[in-house]
PDB file of C-alpha atoms in Angstrom:
ATOM      1  CA  UNK A   1      41.979-129.781  34.556  1.00  0.00           C
ATOM      2  CA  UNK A   2      40.148-127.918  37.319  1.00  0.00           C
ATOM      3  CA  UNK A   3      41.197-124.579  35.779  1.00  0.00           C
ATOM      4  CA  UNK A   4      39.831-125.670  32.403  1.00  0.00           C
ATOM      5  CA  UNK A   5      36.496-126.577  33.992  1.00  0.00           C
ATOM      6  CA  UNK A   6      36.235-123.169  35.678  1.00  0.00           C
ATOM      7  CA  UNK A   7      37.122-121.430  32.414  1.00  0.00           C
ATOM      8  CA  UNK A   8      34.433-123.410  30.598  1.00  0.00           C
ATOM      9  CA  UNK A   9      31.876-122.458  33.276  1.00  0.00           C
ATOM     10  CA  UNK A  10      32.829-118.775  32.985  1.00  0.00           C
ATOM     11  CA  UNK A  11      32.499-118.787  29.195  1.00  0.00           C
ATOM     12  CA  UNK A  12      29.231-120.680  29.417  1.00  0.00           C
ATOM     13  CA  UNK A  13      27.899-118.176  31.977  1.00  0.00           C
ATOM     14  CA  UNK A  14      28.816-115.277  29.723  1.00  0.00           C
ATOM     15  CA  UNK A  15      27.120-116.851  26.723  1.00  0.00           C
ATOM     16  CA  UNK A  16      23.825-117.147  28.595  1.00  0.00           C
ATOM     17  CA  UNK A  17      23.687-113.401  29.276  1.00  0.00           C
ATOM     18  CA  UNK A  18      21.326-112.395  26.497  1.00  0.00           C
ATOM     19  CA  UNK A  19      21.839-108.633  26.858  1.00  0.00           C
ATOM     20  CA  UNK A  20      25.584-108.529  27.450  1.00  0.00           C
ATOM     21  CA  UNK A  21      26.952-105.099  26.567  1.00  0.00           C
ATOM     22  CA  UNK A  22      23.497-103.562  26.063  1.00  0.00           C
ATOM     23  CA  UNK A  23      22.315-100.336  27.697  1.00  0.00           C
ATOM     24  CA  UNK A  24      18.667 -99.995  28.738  1.00  0.00           C
ATOM     25  CA  UNK A  25      16.454 -97.207  30.064  1.00  0.00           C
ATOM     26  CA  UNK A  26      13.298 -98.240  31.930  1.00  0.00           C
ATOM     27  CA  UNK A  27      10.607 -95.729  32.880  1.00  0.00           C
ATOM     28  CA  UNK A  28       8.449 -96.713  35.827  1.00  0.00           C
ATOM     29  CA  UNK A  29      11.339 -98.950  36.813  1.00  0.00           C
ATOM     30  CA  UNK A  30      11.268 -98.563  40.598  1.00  0.00           C
ATOM     31  CA  UNK A  31       8.651-101.197  41.380  1.00  0.00           C
ATOM     32  CA  UNK A  32       6.324-103.799  39.900  1.00  0.00           C
ATOM     33  CA  UNK A  33       6.878-104.836  36.291  1.00  0.00           C
ATOM     34  CA  UNK A  34       9.540-102.177  35.777  1.00  0.00           C
ATOM     35  CA  UNK A  35      11.594-103.296  38.772  1.00  0.00           C
ATOM     36  CA  UNK A  36      11.338-106.974  37.831  1.00  0.00           C
ATOM     37  CA  UNK A  37      12.477-106.114  34.305  1.00  0.00           C
ATOM     38  CA  UNK A  38      15.372-103.993  35.566  1.00  0.00           C
ATOM     39  CA  UNK A  39      16.608-106.952  37.621  1.00  0.00           C
ATOM     40  CA  UNK A  40      16.155-109.385  34.734  1.00  0.00           C
ATOM     41  CA  UNK A  41      17.957-107.119  32.260  1.00  0.00           C
ATOM     42  CA  UNK A  42      20.856-106.625  34.687  1.00  0.00           C
ATOM     43  CA  UNK A  43      21.090-110.366  35.365  1.00  0.00           C
ATOM     44  CA  UNK A  44      21.416-110.814  31.606  1.00  0.00           C
ATOM     45  CA  UNK A  45      24.319-108.407  31.286  1.00  0.00           C
ATOM     46  CA  UNK A  46      22.625-105.073  30.559  1.00  0.00           C
ATOM     47  CA  UNK A  47      23.534-101.738  32.109  1.00  0.00           C
ATOM     48  CA  UNK A  48      20.233-100.292  33.328  1.00  0.00           C
ATOM     49  CA  UNK A  49      19.033 -96.736  33.936  1.00  0.00           C
ATOM     50  CA  UNK A  50      15.929 -96.677  36.139  1.00  0.00           C
ATOM     51  CA  UNK A  51      13.734 -93.609  35.584  1.00  0.00           C
ATOM     52  CA  UNK A  52      10.906 -93.033  38.051  1.00  0.00           C
ATOM     53  CA  UNK A  53       9.369 -90.608  40.542  1.00  0.00           C
ATOM     54  CA  UNK A  54       9.877 -93.035  43.452  1.00  0.00           C
ATOM     55  CA  UNK A  55      13.357 -91.854  44.359  1.00  0.00           C
ATOM     56  CA  UNK A  56      14.056 -94.039  47.390  1.00  0.00           C
ATOM     57  CA  UNK A  57      12.865 -97.275  45.793  1.00  0.00           C
ATOM     58  CA  UNK A  58      14.465 -96.497  42.441  1.00  0.00           C
ATOM     59  CA  UNK A  59      17.795 -95.439  43.894  1.00  0.00           C
ATOM     60  CA  UNK A  60      18.022 -98.510  46.108  1.00  0.00           C
ATOM     61  CA  UNK A  61      17.197-100.850  43.232  1.00  0.00           C
ATOM     62  CA  UNK A  62      19.700 -99.173  40.917  1.00  0.00           C
ATOM     63  CA  UNK A  63      22.442 -99.568  43.528  1.00  0.00           C
ATOM     64  CA  UNK A  64      21.591-103.249  43.991  1.00  0.00           C
ATOM     65  CA  UNK A  65      21.937-104.052  40.269  1.00  0.00           C
ATOM     66  CA  UNK A  66      24.882-101.803  39.478  1.00  0.00           C
ATOM     67  CA  UNK A  67      22.708 -99.397  37.518  1.00  0.00           C
ATOM     68  CA  UNK A  68      21.841 -95.708  37.582  1.00  0.00           C
ATOM     69  CA  UNK A  69      18.745 -93.901  38.841  1.00  0.00           C
ATOM     70  CA  UNK A  70      17.230 -90.607  37.728  1.00  0.00           C
ATOM     71  CA  UNK A  71      14.091 -88.827  38.892  1.00  0.00           C
ATOM     72  CA  UNK A  72      11.757 -88.802  35.906  1.00  0.00           C
ATOM     73  CA  UNK A  73       8.156 -87.708  35.536  1.00  0.00           C
ATOM     74  CA  UNK A  74       7.315 -88.920  32.031  1.00  0.00           C
ATOM     75  CA  UNK A  75       4.764 -86.117  31.634  1.00  0.00           C
ATOM     76  CA  UNK A  76       7.743 -83.773  31.388  1.00  0.00           C
ATOM     77  CA  UNK A  77       9.537 -84.311  28.085  1.00  0.00           C
ATOM     78  CA  UNK A  78      12.754 -82.849  29.508  1.00  0.00           C
ATOM     79  CA  UNK A  79      12.794 -85.521  32.243  1.00  0.00           C
ATOM     80  CA  UNK A  80      12.595 -88.339  29.700  1.00  0.00           C
ATOM     81  CA  UNK A  81      15.274 -86.743  27.546  1.00  0.00           C
ATOM     82  CA  UNK A  82      17.473 -86.414  30.646  1.00  0.00           C
ATOM     83  CA  UNK A  83      17.085 -90.136  31.405  1.00  0.00           C
ATOM     84  CA  UNK A  84      18.267 -91.029  27.916  1.00  0.00           C
ATOM     85  CA  UNK A  85      21.098 -88.507  28.149  1.00  0.00           C
ATOM     86  CA  UNK A  86      22.187 -90.157  31.408  1.00  0.00           C
ATOM     87  CA  UNK A  87      22.537 -93.473  29.577  1.00  0.00           C
ATOM     88  CA  UNK A  88      24.533 -91.762  26.823  1.00  0.00           C
ATOM     89  CA  UNK A  89      26.825 -90.021  29.320  1.00  0.00           C
ATOM     90  CA  UNK A  90      27.303 -93.218  31.328  1.00  0.00           C
ATOM     91  CA  UNK A  91      27.777 -95.798  28.585  1.00  0.00           C
ATOM     92  CA  UNK A  92      27.856 -93.802  25.354  1.00  0.00           C
ATOM     93  CA  UNK A  93      24.734 -95.359  23.859  1.00  0.00           C
ATOM     94  CA  UNK A  94      21.212 -96.654  24.360  1.00  0.00           C
ATOM     95  CA  UNK A  95      20.161-100.024  22.948  1.00  0.00           C
ATOM     96  CA  UNK A  96      16.853-100.633  24.722  1.00  0.00           C
ATOM     97  CA  UNK A  97      14.087 -98.234  25.708  1.00  0.00           C
ATOM     98  CA  UNK A  98      11.331 -99.727  27.853  1.00  0.00           C
ATOM     99  CA  UNK A  99       8.431 -97.266  28.120  1.00  0.00           C
ATOM    100  CA  UNK A 100       6.704 -98.796  31.111  1.00  0.00           C
ATOM    101  CA  UNK A 101       5.457 -95.911  33.266  1.00  0.00           C
ATOM    102  CA  UNK A 102       1.689 -95.654  33.560  1.00  0.00           C
ATOM    103  CA  UNK A 103      -1.218 -94.972  35.913  1.00  0.00           C
ATOM    104  CA  UNK A 104      -4.664 -96.500  36.409  1.00  0.00           C
ATOM    105  CA  UNK A 105      -6.591 -93.234  36.517  1.00  0.00           C
ATOM    106  CA  UNK A 106     -10.282 -92.671  37.277  1.00  0.00           C
ATOM    107  CA  UNK A 107     -12.957 -95.341  37.055  1.00  0.00           C
ATOM    108  CA  UNK A 108     -16.735 -95.188  37.048  1.00  0.00           C
ATOM    109  CA  UNK A 109     -19.386 -94.458  34.444  1.00  0.00           C
ATOM    110  CA  UNK A 110     -18.448 -92.575  31.301  1.00  0.00           C
ATOM    111  CA  UNK A 111     -21.368 -90.242  32.084  1.00  0.00           C
ATOM    112  CA  UNK A 112     -19.632 -89.031  35.241  1.00  0.00           C
ATOM    113  CA  UNK A 113     -15.992 -88.816  34.167  1.00  0.00           C
ATOM    114  CA  UNK A 114     -13.904 -85.834  35.204  1.00  0.00           C
ATOM    115  CA  UNK A 115     -12.300 -84.870  31.899  1.00  0.00           C
ATOM    116  CA  UNK A 116      -9.350 -83.180  33.580  1.00  0.00           C
ATOM    117  CA  UNK A 117      -8.511 -86.506  35.224  1.00  0.00           C
ATOM    118  CA  UNK A 118      -8.804 -88.177  31.821  1.00  0.00           C
ATOM    119  CA  UNK A 119      -6.388 -85.643  30.319  1.00  0.00           C
ATOM    120  CA  UNK A 120      -3.971 -86.206  33.196  1.00  0.00           C
ATOM    121  CA  UNK A 121      -4.035 -89.956  32.573  1.00  0.00           C
ATOM    122  CA  UNK A 122      -3.366 -89.491  28.864  1.00  0.00           C
ATOM    123  CA  UNK A 123      -0.459 -87.167  29.602  1.00  0.00           C
ATOM    124  CA  UNK A 124       1.203 -90.015  31.521  1.00  0.00           C
ATOM    125  CA  UNK A 125       0.121 -93.141  29.656  1.00  0.00           C
ATOM    126  CA  UNK A 126       0.311 -91.775  26.110  1.00  0.00           C
ATOM    127  CA  UNK A 127       2.335 -88.585  26.352  1.00  0.00           C
ATOM    128  CA  UNK A 128       5.045 -90.389  28.299  1.00  0.00           C
ATOM    129  CA  UNK A 129       5.312 -93.027  25.570  1.00  0.00           C
ATOM    130  CA  UNK A 130       5.591 -90.333  22.894  1.00  0.00           C
ATOM    131  CA  UNK A 131       8.440 -88.743  24.833  1.00  0.00           C
ATOM    132  CA  UNK A 132      10.233 -92.057  25.275  1.00  0.00           C
ATOM    133  CA  UNK A 133       9.986 -93.139  21.651  1.00  0.00           C
ATOM    134  CA  UNK A 134      10.886 -89.666  20.361  1.00  0.00           C
ATOM    135  CA  UNK A 135      14.119 -89.260  22.300  1.00  0.00           C
ATOM    136  CA  UNK A 136      15.232 -92.896  22.286  1.00  0.00           C
ATOM    137  CA  UNK A 137      14.750 -93.097  18.520  1.00  0.00           C
ATOM    138  CA  UNK A 138      16.644 -89.837  17.976  1.00  0.00           C
ATOM    139  CA  UNK A 139      19.600 -91.125  20.005  1.00  0.00           C
ATOM    140  CA  UNK A 140      19.579 -94.501  18.241  1.00  0.00           C
ATOM    141  CA  UNK A 141      19.391 -92.948  14.769  1.00  0.00           C
ATOM    142  CA  UNK A 142      22.215 -90.518  15.532  1.00  0.00           C
ATOM    143  CA  UNK A 143      24.465 -93.335  16.769  1.00  0.00           C
ATOM    144  CA  UNK A 144      23.282 -95.758  14.075  1.00  0.00           C
ATOM    145  CA  UNK A 145      22.228 -98.176  16.789  1.00  0.00           C
ATOM    146  CA  UNK A 146      19.796-100.860  15.671  1.00  0.00           C
ATOM    147  CA  UNK A 147      17.971-100.692  18.953  1.00  0.00           C
ATOM    148  CA  UNK A 148      14.766-101.896  20.509  1.00  0.00           C
ATOM    149  CA  UNK A 149      11.846 -99.903  21.911  1.00  0.00           C
ATOM    150  CA  UNK A 150       9.263-101.672  24.067  1.00  0.00           C
ATOM    151  CA  UNK A 151       6.023-100.117  25.321  1.00  0.00           C
ATOM    152  CA  UNK A 152       3.690-101.452  27.997  1.00  0.00           C
ATOM    153  CA  UNK A 153       0.088-101.671  26.824  1.00  0.00           C
ATOM    154  CA  UNK A 154      -2.526-103.946  28.422  1.00  0.00           C
ATOM    155  CA  UNK A 155      -4.994-106.746  27.812  1.00  0.00           C
ATOM    156  CA  UNK A 156      -7.577-103.972  28.258  1.00  0.00           C
ATOM    157  CA  UNK A 157      -6.574-102.794  24.777  1.00  0.00           C
ATOM    158  CA  UNK A 158      -7.506-106.218  23.359  1.00  0.00           C
ATOM    159  CA  UNK A 159     -10.833-106.908  25.061  1.00  0.00           C
ATOM    160  CA  UNK A 160     -13.440-104.507  26.393  1.00  0.00           C
ATOM    161  CA  UNK A 161     -14.476-104.598  30.024  1.00  0.00           C
ATOM    162  CA  UNK A 162     -11.033-105.158  31.540  1.00  0.00           C
ATOM    163  CA  UNK A 163     -10.283-101.587  32.551  1.00  0.00           C
ATOM    164  CA  UNK A 164     -11.745 -98.142  33.045  1.00  0.00           C
ATOM    165  CA  UNK A 165     -12.700 -96.092  29.988  1.00  0.00           C
ATOM    166  CA  UNK A 166      -9.691 -93.730  30.201  1.00  0.00           C
ATOM    167  CA  UNK A 167      -7.221 -96.523  30.942  1.00  0.00           C
ATOM    168  CA  UNK A 168      -8.544 -98.743  28.139  1.00  0.00           C
ATOM    169  CA  UNK A 169      -8.451 -96.007  25.519  1.00  0.00           C
ATOM    170  CA  UNK A 170      -4.950 -94.913  26.550  1.00  0.00           C
ATOM    171  CA  UNK A 171      -3.636 -98.448  26.190  1.00  0.00           C
ATOM    172  CA  UNK A 172      -5.298 -98.747  22.762  1.00  0.00           C
ATOM    173  CA  UNK A 173      -3.539 -95.532  21.748  1.00  0.00           C
ATOM    174  CA  UNK A 174      -0.190 -97.050  22.711  1.00  0.00           C
ATOM    175  CA  UNK A 175      -0.749 -99.933  20.288  1.00  0.00           C
ATOM    176  CA  UNK A 176      -1.392 -97.504  17.444  1.00  0.00           C
ATOM    177  CA  UNK A 177       1.683 -95.447  18.272  1.00  0.00           C
ATOM    178  CA  UNK A 178       3.799 -98.598  18.453  1.00  0.00           C
ATOM    179  CA  UNK A 179       2.711 -99.697  14.977  1.00  0.00           C
ATOM    180  CA  UNK A 180       3.206 -96.309  13.324  1.00  0.00           C
ATOM    181  CA  UNK A 181       6.602 -95.882  14.999  1.00  0.00           C
ATOM    182  CA  UNK A 182       7.668 -99.343  13.856  1.00  0.00           C
ATOM    183  CA  UNK A 183       6.769 -98.352  10.284  1.00  0.00           C
ATOM    184  CA  UNK A 184       8.964 -95.255  10.391  1.00  0.00           C
ATOM    185  CA  UNK A 185      11.898 -96.613  12.385  1.00  0.00           C
ATOM    186  CA  UNK A 186      12.289 -99.987  10.694  1.00  0.00           C
ATOM    187  CA  UNK A 187      14.483 -98.457   7.990  1.00  0.00           C
ATOM    188  CA  UNK A 188      17.036 -97.703  10.720  1.00  0.00           C
ATOM    189  CA  UNK A 189      16.898-101.250  12.058  1.00  0.00           C
ATOM    190  CA  UNK A 190      15.037-100.088  15.160  1.00  0.00           C
ATOM    191  CA  UNK A 191      12.362-102.488  16.381  1.00  0.00           C
ATOM    192  CA  UNK A 192       9.260-101.229  18.209  1.00  0.00           C
ATOM    193  CA  UNK A 193       6.959-103.626  20.061  1.00  0.00           C
ATOM    194  CA  UNK A 194       4.426-103.768  22.883  1.00  0.00           C
ATOM    195  CA  UNK A 195       3.828-106.099  25.759  1.00  0.00           C
ATOM    196  CA  UNK A 196       0.276-106.385  27.103  1.00  0.00           C
ATOM    197  CA  UNK A 197       0.072-107.883  30.593  1.00  0.00           C
ATOM    198  CA  UNK A 198      -3.168-109.187  32.067  1.00  0.00           C
ATOM    199  CA  UNK A 199      -4.106-109.515  35.716  1.00  0.00           C
ATOM    200  CA  UNK A 200      -0.575-109.131  37.048  1.00  0.00           C
ATOM    201  CA  UNK A 201      -0.807-108.441  40.815  1.00  0.00           C
ATOM    202  CA  UNK A 202       1.279-105.274  40.709  1.00  0.00           C
ATOM    203  CA  UNK A 203       0.702-102.462  43.194  1.00  0.00           C
ATOM    204  CA  UNK A 204      -1.488-100.667  40.650  1.00  0.00           C
ATOM    205  CA  UNK A 205      -3.832-103.632  40.103  1.00  0.00           C
ATOM    206  CA  UNK A 206      -3.978-104.605  43.779  1.00  0.00           C
ATOM    207  CA  UNK A 207      -4.898-101.034  44.722  1.00  0.00           C
ATOM    208  CA  UNK A 208      -7.591-101.030  42.040  1.00  0.00           C
ATOM    209  CA  UNK A 209      -9.082-104.264  43.407  1.00  0.00           C
ATOM    210  CA  UNK A 210      -9.011-102.838  46.929  1.00  0.00           C
ATOM    211  CA  UNK A 211     -10.934 -99.788  45.761  1.00  0.00           C
ATOM    212  CA  UNK A 212     -13.449-101.665  43.604  1.00  0.00           C
ATOM    213  CA  UNK A 213     -14.155-104.417  46.146  1.00  0.00           C
ATOM    214  CA  UNK A 214     -13.957-102.116  49.169  1.00  0.00           C
ATOM    215  CA  UNK A 215     -11.357-104.346  50.793  1.00  0.00           C
ATOM    216  CA  UNK A 216      -8.467-102.166  51.933  1.00  0.00           C
ATOM    217  CA  UNK A 217      -6.397-105.053  53.302  1.00  0.00           C
ATOM    218  CA  UNK A 218      -6.588-107.168  50.130  1.00  0.00           C
ATOM    219  CA  UNK A 219      -3.283-108.897  49.361  1.00  0.00           C
ATOM    220  CA  UNK A 220      -1.611-109.656  45.994  1.00  0.00           C
ATOM    221  CA  UNK A 221      -2.157-113.385  46.558  1.00  0.00           C
ATOM    222  CA  UNK A 222      -5.916-112.821  46.681  1.00  0.00           C
ATOM    223  CA  UNK A 223      -5.832-110.909  43.395  1.00  0.00           C
ATOM    224  CA  UNK A 224      -3.798-113.710  41.813  1.00  0.00           C
ATOM    225  CA  UNK A 225      -6.383-116.243  42.969  1.00  0.00           C
ATOM    226  CA  UNK A 226      -9.278-114.256  41.487  1.00  0.00           C
ATOM    227  CA  UNK A 227      -7.512-113.805  38.149  1.00  0.00           C
ATOM    228  CA  UNK A 228      -6.364-117.423  38.084  1.00  0.00           C
ATOM    229  CA  UNK A 229      -9.876-118.726  38.663  1.00  0.00           C
ATOM    230  CA  UNK A 230     -11.815-116.452  36.314  1.00  0.00           C
ATOM    231  CA  UNK A 231      -9.336-114.589  34.089  1.00  0.00           C
ATOM    232  CA  UNK A 232      -7.124-117.267  32.560  1.00  0.00           C
ATOM    233  CA  UNK A 233      -7.476-120.349  30.360  1.00  0.00           C
ATOM    234  CA  UNK A 234      -4.696-121.844  32.478  1.00  0.00           C
ATOM    235  CA  UNK A 235      -6.970-122.428  35.437  1.00  0.00           C
ATOM    236  CA  UNK A 236      -5.508-121.460  38.780  1.00  0.00           C
ATOM    237  CA  UNK A 237      -2.561-119.682  37.189  1.00  0.00           C
ATOM    238  CA  UNK A 238      -1.939-115.948  37.088  1.00  0.00           C
ATOM    239  CA  UNK A 239       0.923-114.022  35.502  1.00  0.00           C
ATOM    240  CA  UNK A 240       3.613-112.558  37.741  1.00  0.00           C
ATOM    241  CA  UNK A 241       5.792-109.489  37.247  1.00  0.00           C
ATOM    242  CA  UNK A 242       8.617-111.910  36.474  1.00  0.00           C
ATOM    243  CA  UNK A 243       6.592-113.425  33.618  1.00  0.00           C
ATOM    244  CA  UNK A 244       6.260-109.978  32.066  1.00  0.00           C
ATOM    245  CA  UNK A 245       9.957-109.280  32.630  1.00  0.00           C
ATOM    246  CA  UNK A 246      10.828-112.451  30.717  1.00  0.00           C
ATOM    247  CA  UNK A 247       8.631-111.290  27.827  1.00  0.00           C
ATOM    248  CA  UNK A 248      10.428-107.937  27.807  1.00  0.00           C
ATOM    249  CA  UNK A 249      13.771-109.763  27.872  1.00  0.00           C
ATOM    250  CA  UNK A 250      12.775-111.751  24.795  1.00  0.00           C
ATOM    251  CA  UNK A 251      11.758-108.626  22.876  1.00  0.00           C
ATOM    252  CA  UNK A 252      14.960-106.843  23.929  1.00  0.00           C
ATOM    253  CA  UNK A 253      17.240-109.712  22.931  1.00  0.00           C
ATOM    254  CA  UNK A 254      18.629-110.845  19.590  1.00  0.00           C
ATOM    255  CA  UNK A 255      16.235-113.788  19.729  1.00  0.00           C
ATOM    256  CA  UNK A 256      13.498-111.430  18.514  1.00  0.00           C
ATOM    257  CA  UNK A 257      15.638-109.628  15.925  1.00  0.00           C
ATOM    258  CA  UNK A 258      12.987-110.080  13.194  1.00  0.00           C
ATOM    259  CA  UNK A 259      10.015-109.117  15.364  1.00  0.00           C
ATOM    260  CA  UNK A 260       8.654-105.579  15.147  1.00  0.00           C
ATOM    261  CA  UNK A 261       5.215-103.900  15.220  1.00  0.00           C
ATOM    262  CA  UNK A 262       4.096-106.794  17.424  1.00  0.00           C
ATOM    263  CA  UNK A 263       1.987-106.860  20.577  1.00  0.00           C
ATOM    264  CA  UNK A 264       3.034-109.706  22.867  1.00  0.00           C
ATOM    265  CA  UNK A 265       0.010-110.493  25.029  1.00  0.00           C
ATOM    266  CA  UNK A 266       0.701-112.161  28.381  1.00  0.00           C
ATOM    267  CA  UNK A 267      -2.770-113.235  29.424  1.00  0.00           C
ATOM    268  CA  UNK A 268      -2.915-117.005  29.762  1.00  0.00           C
ATOM    269  CA  UNK A 269      -5.036-117.048  26.597  1.00  0.00           C
ATOM    270  CA  UNK A 270      -7.856-115.113  28.236  1.00  0.00           C
ATOM    271  CA  UNK A 271      -8.444-112.546  25.475  1.00  0.00           C
ATOM    272  CA  UNK A 272      -8.263-115.150  22.686  1.00  0.00           C
ATOM    273  CA  UNK A 273     -10.896-117.695  23.695  1.00  0.00           C
ATOM    274  CA  UNK A 274     -14.108-118.148  25.658  1.00  0.00           C
ATOM    275  CA  UNK A 275     -13.591-120.979  28.111  1.00  0.00           C
ATOM    276  CA  UNK A 276     -17.273-120.848  29.130  1.00  0.00           C
ATOM    277  CA  UNK A 277     -17.986-122.892  25.980  1.00  0.00           C
ATOM    278  CA  UNK A 278     -15.345-125.532  26.667  1.00  0.00           C
ATOM    279  CA  UNK A 279     -18.074-128.112  27.337  1.00  0.00           C
ATOM    280  CA  UNK A 280     -18.323-128.616  23.557  1.00  0.00           C
ATOM    281  CA  UNK A 281     -14.976-130.436  23.671  1.00  0.00           C
ATOM    282  CA  UNK A 282     -16.198-133.051  26.115  1.00  0.00           C
TER     283      UNK A 282
END
C-alpha cells in the first residue's frame, strides 16, 4: 500500500511539471527576470541554456539547475546562434526561446540625447531580439518543432512617461517585431508572444531609481513600495521577478497553445485604468 502511495505521488509530481521534456534558451538569464525564469522553467521539467555576459553568475545558476551556460552578447549574432546551437548539441532541439536580454540606456531630454548611445541601446534591445527570433525560428522550422518564442517588452511600450525615450521606443519596436514574426511563423505552429513587466525591482530598475533620485543606497524594497503606492491599481502591491517568470511559464506551456501575437502585460492594471478618478465609484 505504501509503495502504491509513493508511486501515485511520483506520477502526480511528474504531471505537474508543465515543461517536461522541453528545451529552453534564455538570453539575459543570469540574474533578475531571466534568472527567475530559468529556475521556474527547470522546476517545471525543462532543460535550460542560460546565455548572458555575466559568466560567474550565469555559470553558477546553470550548475544549480542542471542546465548549461554560454557567454552571449546578443549584439553579436554569432553569439546568439551559438547559444541555440548549444541547445541543439546538448538535447537535439529547442522548444522555447526567451529573448530577455536588454539594457536601460541613456535618460534625459530628447534635445540632449547622445545618438551613439541610442544606437547602442537599439543594438541590444532590438537587434538582440532579431537575432534570437531569426535563429530560434530557423532551428524550429528545420526540426519541425512547434515551438514558442517569448520576448521581453515593457509597460513603457504601452503608456508614455514610464521610461526614457530610447528605452520606450526600443520596447515598442519589440512589440511590432513580435506581431510580424507571429504572422510569418504561425504556419509552422510556432507561437510568438511578448511579456511586458512593470515596476519589477530588478537590478536594472533599482539602479535607474538610484540614479534618478540620487540615492545610491536605495534598496529593492523601497522601489517596490514606491511602485506599489503609485504605480499599481492593486494598492501596496508590486510585481516580483517571480511573477514575470510565472507569466513566461504560462506562455511557454501547452496551456497557451492557442495564444500567439499577444502581449501579456504584468502591471497590476496600471496601464489600463486611471485610479485617480476612482472617487466616481463611491
